[in-house]
Coordinates of C-alpha atoms and ligand atoms in Angstrom, one line a residue:
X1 CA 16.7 -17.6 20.2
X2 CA 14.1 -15.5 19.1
X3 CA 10.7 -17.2 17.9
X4 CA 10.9 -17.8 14.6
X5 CA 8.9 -16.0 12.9
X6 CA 10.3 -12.4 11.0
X7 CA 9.1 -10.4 7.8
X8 CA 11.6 -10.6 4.9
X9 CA 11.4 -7.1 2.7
X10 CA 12.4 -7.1 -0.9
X11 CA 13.6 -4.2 -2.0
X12 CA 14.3 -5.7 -5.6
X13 CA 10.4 -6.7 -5.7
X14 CA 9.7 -2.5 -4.8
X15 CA 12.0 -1.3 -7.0
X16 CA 10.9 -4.1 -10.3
X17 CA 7.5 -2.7 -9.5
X18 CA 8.2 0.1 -9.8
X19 CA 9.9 -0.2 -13.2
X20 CA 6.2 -1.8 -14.3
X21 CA 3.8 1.2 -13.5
X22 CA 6.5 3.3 -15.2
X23 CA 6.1 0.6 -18.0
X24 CA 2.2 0.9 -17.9
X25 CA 1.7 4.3 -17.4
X26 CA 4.9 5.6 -19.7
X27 CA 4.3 9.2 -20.1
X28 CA 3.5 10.2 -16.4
X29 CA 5.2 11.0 -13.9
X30 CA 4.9 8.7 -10.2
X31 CA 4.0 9.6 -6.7
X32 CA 4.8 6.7 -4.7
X33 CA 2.4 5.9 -2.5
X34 CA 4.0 5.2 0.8
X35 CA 2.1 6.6 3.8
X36 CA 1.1 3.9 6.8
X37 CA 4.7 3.9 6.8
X38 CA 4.7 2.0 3.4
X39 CA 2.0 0.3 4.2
X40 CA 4.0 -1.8 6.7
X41 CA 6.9 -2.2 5.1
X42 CA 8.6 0.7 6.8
X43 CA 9.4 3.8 5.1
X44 CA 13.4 3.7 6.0
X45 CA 13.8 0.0 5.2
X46 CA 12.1 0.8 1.4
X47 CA 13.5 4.5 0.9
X48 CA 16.5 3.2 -1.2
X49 CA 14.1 1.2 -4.2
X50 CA 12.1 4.3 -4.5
X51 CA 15.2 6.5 -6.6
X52 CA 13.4 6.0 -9.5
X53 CA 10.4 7.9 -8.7
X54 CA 9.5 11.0 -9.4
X55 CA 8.0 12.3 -5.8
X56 CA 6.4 10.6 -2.6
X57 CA 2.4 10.5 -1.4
X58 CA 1.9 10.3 2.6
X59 CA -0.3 11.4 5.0
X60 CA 1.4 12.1 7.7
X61 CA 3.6 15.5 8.5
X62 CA 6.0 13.1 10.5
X63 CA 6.7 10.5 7.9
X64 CA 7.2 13.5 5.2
X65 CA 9.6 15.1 7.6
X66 CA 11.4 11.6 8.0
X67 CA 11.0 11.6 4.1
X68 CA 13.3 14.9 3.5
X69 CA 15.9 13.6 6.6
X70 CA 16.4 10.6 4.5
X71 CA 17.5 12.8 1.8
X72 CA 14.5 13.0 -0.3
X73 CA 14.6 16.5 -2.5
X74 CA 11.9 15.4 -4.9
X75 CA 8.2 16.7 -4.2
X76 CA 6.2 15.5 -1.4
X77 CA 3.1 15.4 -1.3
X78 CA 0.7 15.2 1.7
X79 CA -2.6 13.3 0.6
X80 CA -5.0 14.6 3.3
X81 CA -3.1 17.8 3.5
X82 CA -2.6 20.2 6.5
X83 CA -5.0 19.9 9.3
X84 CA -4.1 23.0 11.4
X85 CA -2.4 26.2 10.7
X86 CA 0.8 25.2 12.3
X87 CA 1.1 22.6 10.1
X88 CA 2.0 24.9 7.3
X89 CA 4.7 26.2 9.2
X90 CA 6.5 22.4 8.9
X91 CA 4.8 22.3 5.0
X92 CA 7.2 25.5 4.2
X93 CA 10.7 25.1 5.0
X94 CA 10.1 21.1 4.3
X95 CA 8.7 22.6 1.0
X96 CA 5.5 20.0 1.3
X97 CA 3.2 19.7 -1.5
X98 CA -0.3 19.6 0.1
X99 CA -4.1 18.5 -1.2
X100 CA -6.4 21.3 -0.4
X101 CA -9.9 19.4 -0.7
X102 CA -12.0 22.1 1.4
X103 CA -12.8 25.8 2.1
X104 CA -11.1 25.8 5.5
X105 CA -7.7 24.8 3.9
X106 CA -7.8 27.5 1.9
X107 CA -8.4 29.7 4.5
X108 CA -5.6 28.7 6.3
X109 CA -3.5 29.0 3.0
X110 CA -5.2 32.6 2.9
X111 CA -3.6 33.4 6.5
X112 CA -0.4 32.1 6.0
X113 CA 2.9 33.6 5.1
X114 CA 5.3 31.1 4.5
X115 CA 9.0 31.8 3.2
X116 CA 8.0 30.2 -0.2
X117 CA 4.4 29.8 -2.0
X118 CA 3.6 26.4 -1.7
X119 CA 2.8 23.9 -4.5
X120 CA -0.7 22.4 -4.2
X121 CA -3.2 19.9 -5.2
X122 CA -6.6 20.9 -5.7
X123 CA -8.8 17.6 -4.8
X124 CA -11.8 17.3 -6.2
X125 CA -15.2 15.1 -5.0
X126 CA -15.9 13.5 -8.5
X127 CA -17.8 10.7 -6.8
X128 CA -16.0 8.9 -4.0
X129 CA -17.8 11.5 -1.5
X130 CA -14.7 11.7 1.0
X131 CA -12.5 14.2 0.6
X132 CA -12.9 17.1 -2.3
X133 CA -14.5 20.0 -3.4
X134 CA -18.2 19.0 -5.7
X135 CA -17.5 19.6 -9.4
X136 CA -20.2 22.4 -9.3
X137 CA -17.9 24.2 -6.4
X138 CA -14.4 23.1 -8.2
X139 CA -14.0 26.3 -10.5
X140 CA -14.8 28.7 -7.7
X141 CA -12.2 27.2 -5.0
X142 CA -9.8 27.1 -7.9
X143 CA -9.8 30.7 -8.7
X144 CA -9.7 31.4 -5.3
X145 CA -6.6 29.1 -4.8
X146 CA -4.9 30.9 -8.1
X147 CA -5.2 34.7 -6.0
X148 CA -3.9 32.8 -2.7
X149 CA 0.1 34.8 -2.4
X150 CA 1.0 31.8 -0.3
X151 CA -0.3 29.0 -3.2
X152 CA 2.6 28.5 -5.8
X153 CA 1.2 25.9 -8.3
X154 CA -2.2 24.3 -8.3
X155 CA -2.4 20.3 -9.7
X156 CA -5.7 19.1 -10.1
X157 CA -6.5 16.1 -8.7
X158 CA -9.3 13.3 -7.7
X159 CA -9.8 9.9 -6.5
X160 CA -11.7 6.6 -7.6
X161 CA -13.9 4.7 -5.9
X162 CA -13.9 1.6 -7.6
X163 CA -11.2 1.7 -10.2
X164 CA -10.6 -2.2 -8.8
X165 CA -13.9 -3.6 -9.8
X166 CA -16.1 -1.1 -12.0
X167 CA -16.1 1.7 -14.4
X168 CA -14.7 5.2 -13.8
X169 CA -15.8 6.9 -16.6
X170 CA -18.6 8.5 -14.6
X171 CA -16.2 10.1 -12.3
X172 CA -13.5 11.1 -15.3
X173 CA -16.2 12.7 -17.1
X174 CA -16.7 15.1 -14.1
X175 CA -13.7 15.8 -13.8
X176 CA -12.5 16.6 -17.4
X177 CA -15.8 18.4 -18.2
X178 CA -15.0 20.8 -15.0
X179 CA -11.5 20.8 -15.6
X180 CA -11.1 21.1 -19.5
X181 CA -9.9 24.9 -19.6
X182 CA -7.9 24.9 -16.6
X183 CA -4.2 25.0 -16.4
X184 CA -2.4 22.4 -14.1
X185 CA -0.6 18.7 -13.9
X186 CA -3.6 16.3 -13.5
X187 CA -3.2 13.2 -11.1
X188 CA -6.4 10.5 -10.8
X189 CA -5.2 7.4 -10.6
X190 CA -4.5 4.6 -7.7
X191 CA -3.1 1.1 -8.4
X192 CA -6.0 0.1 -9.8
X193 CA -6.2 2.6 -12.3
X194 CA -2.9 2.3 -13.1
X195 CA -3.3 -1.3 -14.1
X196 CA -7.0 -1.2 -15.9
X197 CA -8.3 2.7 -17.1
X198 CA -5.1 3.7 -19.1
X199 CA -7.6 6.7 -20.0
X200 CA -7.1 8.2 -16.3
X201 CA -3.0 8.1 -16.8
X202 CA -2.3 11.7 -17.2
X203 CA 0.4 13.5 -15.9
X204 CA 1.0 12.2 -12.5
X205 CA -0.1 8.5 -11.3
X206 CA -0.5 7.8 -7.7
X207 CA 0.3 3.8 -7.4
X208 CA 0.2 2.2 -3.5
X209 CA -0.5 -1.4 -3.5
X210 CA 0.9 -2.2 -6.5
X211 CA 4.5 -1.1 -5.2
X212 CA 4.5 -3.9 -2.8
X213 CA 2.9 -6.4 -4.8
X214 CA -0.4 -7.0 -3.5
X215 CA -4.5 -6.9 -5.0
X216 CA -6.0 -3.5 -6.4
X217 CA -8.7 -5.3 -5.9
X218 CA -7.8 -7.7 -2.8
X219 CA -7.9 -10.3 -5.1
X220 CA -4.7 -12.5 -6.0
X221 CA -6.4 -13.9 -9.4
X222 CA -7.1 -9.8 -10.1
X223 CA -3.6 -9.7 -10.9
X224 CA -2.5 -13.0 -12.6
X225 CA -0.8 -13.0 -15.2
X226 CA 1.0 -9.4 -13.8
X227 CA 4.3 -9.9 -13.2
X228 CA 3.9 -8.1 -9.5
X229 CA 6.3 -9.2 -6.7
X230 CA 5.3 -9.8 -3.5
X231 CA 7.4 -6.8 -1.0
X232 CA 7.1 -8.6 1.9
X233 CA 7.5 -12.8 2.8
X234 CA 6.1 -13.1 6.2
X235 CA 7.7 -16.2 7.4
X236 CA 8.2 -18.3 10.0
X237 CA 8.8 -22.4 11.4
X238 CA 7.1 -25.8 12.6
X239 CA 7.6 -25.8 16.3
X240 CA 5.5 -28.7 17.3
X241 CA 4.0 -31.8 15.1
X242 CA 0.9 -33.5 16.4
X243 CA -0.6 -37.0 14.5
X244 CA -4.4 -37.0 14.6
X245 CA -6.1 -40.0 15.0
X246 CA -10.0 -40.2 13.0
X247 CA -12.3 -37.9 14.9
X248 CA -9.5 -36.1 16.6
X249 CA -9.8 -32.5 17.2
X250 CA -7.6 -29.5 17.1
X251 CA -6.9 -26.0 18.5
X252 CA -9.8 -23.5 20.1
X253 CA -13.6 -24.7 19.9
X254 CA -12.3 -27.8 18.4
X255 CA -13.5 -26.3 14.7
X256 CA -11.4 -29.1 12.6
X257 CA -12.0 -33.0 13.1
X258 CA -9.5 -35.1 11.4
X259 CA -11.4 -37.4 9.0
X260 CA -8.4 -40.2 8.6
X261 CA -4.9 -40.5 10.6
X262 CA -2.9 -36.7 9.9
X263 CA -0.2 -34.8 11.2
X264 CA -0.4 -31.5 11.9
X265 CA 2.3 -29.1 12.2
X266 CA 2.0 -26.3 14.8
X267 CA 3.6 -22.8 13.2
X268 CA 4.8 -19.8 15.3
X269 CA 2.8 -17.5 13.9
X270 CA -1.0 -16.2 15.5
X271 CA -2.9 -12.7 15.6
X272 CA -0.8 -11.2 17.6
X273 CA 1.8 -11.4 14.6
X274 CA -0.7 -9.8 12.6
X275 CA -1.9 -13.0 10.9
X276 CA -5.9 -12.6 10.6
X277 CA -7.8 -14.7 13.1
X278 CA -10.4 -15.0 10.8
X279 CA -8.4 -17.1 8.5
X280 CA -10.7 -20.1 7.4
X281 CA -9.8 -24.3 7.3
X282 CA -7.9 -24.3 3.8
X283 CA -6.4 -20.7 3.5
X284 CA -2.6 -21.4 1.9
X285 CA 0.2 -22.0 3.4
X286 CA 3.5 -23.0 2.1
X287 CA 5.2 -25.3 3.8
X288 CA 8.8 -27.0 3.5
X289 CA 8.0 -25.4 -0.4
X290 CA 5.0 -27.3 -1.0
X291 CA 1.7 -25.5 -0.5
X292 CA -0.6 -26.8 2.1
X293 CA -3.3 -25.7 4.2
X294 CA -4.7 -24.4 7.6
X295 CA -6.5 -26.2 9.6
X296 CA -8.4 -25.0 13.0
X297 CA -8.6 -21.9 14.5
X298 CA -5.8 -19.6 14.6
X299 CA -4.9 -19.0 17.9
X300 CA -2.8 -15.5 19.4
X301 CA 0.7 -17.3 18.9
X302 CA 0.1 -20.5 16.1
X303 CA -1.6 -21.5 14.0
X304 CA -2.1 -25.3 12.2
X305 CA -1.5 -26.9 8.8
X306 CA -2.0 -29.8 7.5
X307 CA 1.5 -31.5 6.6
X308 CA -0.3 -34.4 4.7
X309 CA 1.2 -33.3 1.3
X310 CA 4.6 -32.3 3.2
X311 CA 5.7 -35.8 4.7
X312 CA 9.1 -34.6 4.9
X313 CA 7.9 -31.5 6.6
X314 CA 8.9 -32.0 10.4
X315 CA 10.5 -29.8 13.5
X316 CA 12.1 -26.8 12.3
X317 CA 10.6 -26.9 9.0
X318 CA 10.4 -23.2 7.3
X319 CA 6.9 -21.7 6.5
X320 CA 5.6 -19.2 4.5
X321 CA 2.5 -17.0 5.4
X322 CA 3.1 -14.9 2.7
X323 CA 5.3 -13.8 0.0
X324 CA 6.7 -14.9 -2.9
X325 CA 4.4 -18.0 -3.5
X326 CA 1.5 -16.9 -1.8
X327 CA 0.0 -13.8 -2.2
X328 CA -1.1 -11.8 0.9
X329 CA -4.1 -11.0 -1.4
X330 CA -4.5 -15.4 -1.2
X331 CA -4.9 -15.1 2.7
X332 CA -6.6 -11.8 3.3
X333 CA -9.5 -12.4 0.8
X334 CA -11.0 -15.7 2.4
X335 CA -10.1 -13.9 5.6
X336 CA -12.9 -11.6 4.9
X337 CA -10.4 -8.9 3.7
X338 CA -7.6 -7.0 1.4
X339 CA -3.4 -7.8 1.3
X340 CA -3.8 -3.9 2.2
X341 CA -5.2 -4.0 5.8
X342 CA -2.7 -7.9 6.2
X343 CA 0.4 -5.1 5.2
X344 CA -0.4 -2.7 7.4
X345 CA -1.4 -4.1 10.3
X346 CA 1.9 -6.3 10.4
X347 CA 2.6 -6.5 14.4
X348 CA 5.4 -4.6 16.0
X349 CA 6.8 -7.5 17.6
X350 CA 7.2 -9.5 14.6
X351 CA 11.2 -9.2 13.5
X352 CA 11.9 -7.6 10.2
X353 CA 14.8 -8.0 7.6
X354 CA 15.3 -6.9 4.5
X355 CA 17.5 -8.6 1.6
X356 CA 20.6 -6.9 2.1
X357 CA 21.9 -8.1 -1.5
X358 CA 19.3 -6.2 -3.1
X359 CA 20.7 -2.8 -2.4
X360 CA 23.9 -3.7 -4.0
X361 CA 24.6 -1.5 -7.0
X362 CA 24.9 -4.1 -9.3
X363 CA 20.7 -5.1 -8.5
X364 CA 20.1 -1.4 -9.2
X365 CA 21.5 -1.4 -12.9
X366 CA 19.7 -4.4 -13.4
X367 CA 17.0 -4.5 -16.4
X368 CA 13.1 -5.0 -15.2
Ligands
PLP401 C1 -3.9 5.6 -0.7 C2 -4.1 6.5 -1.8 C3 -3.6 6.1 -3.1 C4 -3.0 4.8 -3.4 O1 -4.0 3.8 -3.4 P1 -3.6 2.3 -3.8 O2 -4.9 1.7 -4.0 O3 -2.8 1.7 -2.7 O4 -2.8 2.4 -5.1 C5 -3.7 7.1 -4.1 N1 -4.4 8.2 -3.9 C6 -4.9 8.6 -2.7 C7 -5.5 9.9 -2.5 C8 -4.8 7.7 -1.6 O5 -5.2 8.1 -0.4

């Protein structure tokens, strides 16, 4: 037998959040955000809940080649668009949408002579300072996108950086007053803006996170109250029980002392399942369906809770990391980080299943 520990994937959960950012952003259109190969969930295993949107975001040319082997006939759209030349020779017949946020893109654009123009998106800097043309330089690389042969449409676009926790009117306002009198689908906003800055809707939205359930913001109470569903349970089982007597220690550098007679249930799950070592004493876990707590160090392979609220909790008994009752956003932020990076950097080794009943027809008619 395998150890017991696998990653559960919801397509139902993908596909009902889905259904909400159309609900909160109603009059535009949705990229689905799916590159880090849906941010861990696998792009192959969650293709089937994204029929309902209107194209897919990535980064990589592989995964947006995978993308139109799936079947995928909607636009594409690569985020960080080409890096070479040659890459435009896979963006044509796979009829790519690209972000051109610099000078030398264009140039390659210039060079090129692909079968068919290709559709871009025009990125600009309106305060993030990573990728984009300055709002002073904006209008220039725009008309010189608009004589480009090879450049079919132009969409302007731009990116927040802090849509989670602060106000993005500074960075709206630089783009509308640069943008105001030129033609083009507009598309600003991430998950966060999505959920909080209805003003940055516009035609297309560009929602990640949110798709598999987890924190704009990294932060679970961020999103109470929003009826997100968690993508991805990361469970797994008790495979040894220990009882603590007062003054007792457990696990690496002997960081939790029991204070009173405990037991203390051993799960088969560690950082090398992609669990974060940095977990602190007290980070949730759901055990036997009652929510407990870790205690000790997590170690490469297991990690300890306290079963003291779980007495009937014993060999065997199932776990959740993650999921449905506790957010990824519940474990990454004492952890020191966001549900994002938990996602993503889910380890290869750790099994993964997905609900086989949810792609059932009968789930896809179903109302939100
Ligand atoms: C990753 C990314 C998004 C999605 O961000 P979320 O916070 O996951 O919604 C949107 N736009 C761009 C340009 C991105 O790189």
């Amino acid at each position: 037998m395998p150890r017991p520990i696998a990653a559960r994937i919801h397509l139902d959960a993908i596909r009902h959040n889905l259904q909400l950012v159309k609900r909160t952003a109603p009059t535009s259109r949705v990229w689905s955000v799916i590159k880090a190969n849906a941010y861990g969930h696998g792009i192959e295993r969650i293709y089937p809940a994204l029929a309902e949107a209107d194209g897919i975001a990535l980064l990589d040319l592989d995964e947006a080649v995978r993308v139109r082997e799936l079947g995928w006939n909607r636009p594409v759209l690569l985020l960080e668009g080409v890096f070479e030349p040659d890459d435009l020779a896979v963006a044509d017949p796979y009829r790519l949408t690209v972000s051109v946020h610099c000078d030398e893109q264009l140039d390659m654009l210039a060079a090129a002579r692909p079968r068919e123009p290709i559709d871009i998106q025009l990125k600009m800097n309106s305060g993030m300072n990573r990728l984009g043309f300055r709002p002073a330089d904006y209008e220039r690389a725009w008309l010189r996108a608009s004589r480009i042969e090879a450049i079919a449409s132009i969409g302007l676009m731009t990116h927040f950086a802090n849509a989670d926790d602060g106000a993005i009117d500074w960075q709206v306002d630089a783009f509308d007053a640069v943008t105001r009198h030129l033609p083009g689908t507009r598309s600003l906003s991430n998950s966060a803006a999505v959920l909080w800055h209805p003003r940055a809707h516009r035609d297309w939205v560009r929602p990640g996170t949110i798709l598999y359930g987890a924190s704009p913001s990294g932060c679970a109470r961020h999103i109470e109250g929003i009826p997100l569903r968690a993508a991805m349970t990361l469970e797994s089982r008790i495979i040894g029980v220990q009882t603590l007597q007062p003054g007792e220690t457990t696990g690496y550098g002997r960081t939790f002392t029991a204070d009173r007679p405990m037991r203390i249930g051993v799960v088969a799950c560690g950082y090398a399942d992609g669990y974060p070592r940095h977990a602190p004493a007290g980070t949730p876990v759901r055990v036997a369906g009652v929510r407990t707590q870790l205690v000790g160090r997590v170690s490469m392979d297991m990690l300890t809770v306290d079963l003291t609220p779980c007495a009937a909790a014993g060999m065997g008994a199932p776990v959740e990391l993650w999921g449905e009752h506790i957010r990824v956003d519940e474990v990454a932020e004492p952890s020191g980080t966001i549900g994002y990076e938990l996602l993503c950097a889910l380890a290869r080794r750790v099994r993964v299943r997905c609900d086989t009943a949810d792609v059932t027809a009968e789930r896809l008619a179903q109302p939100v």
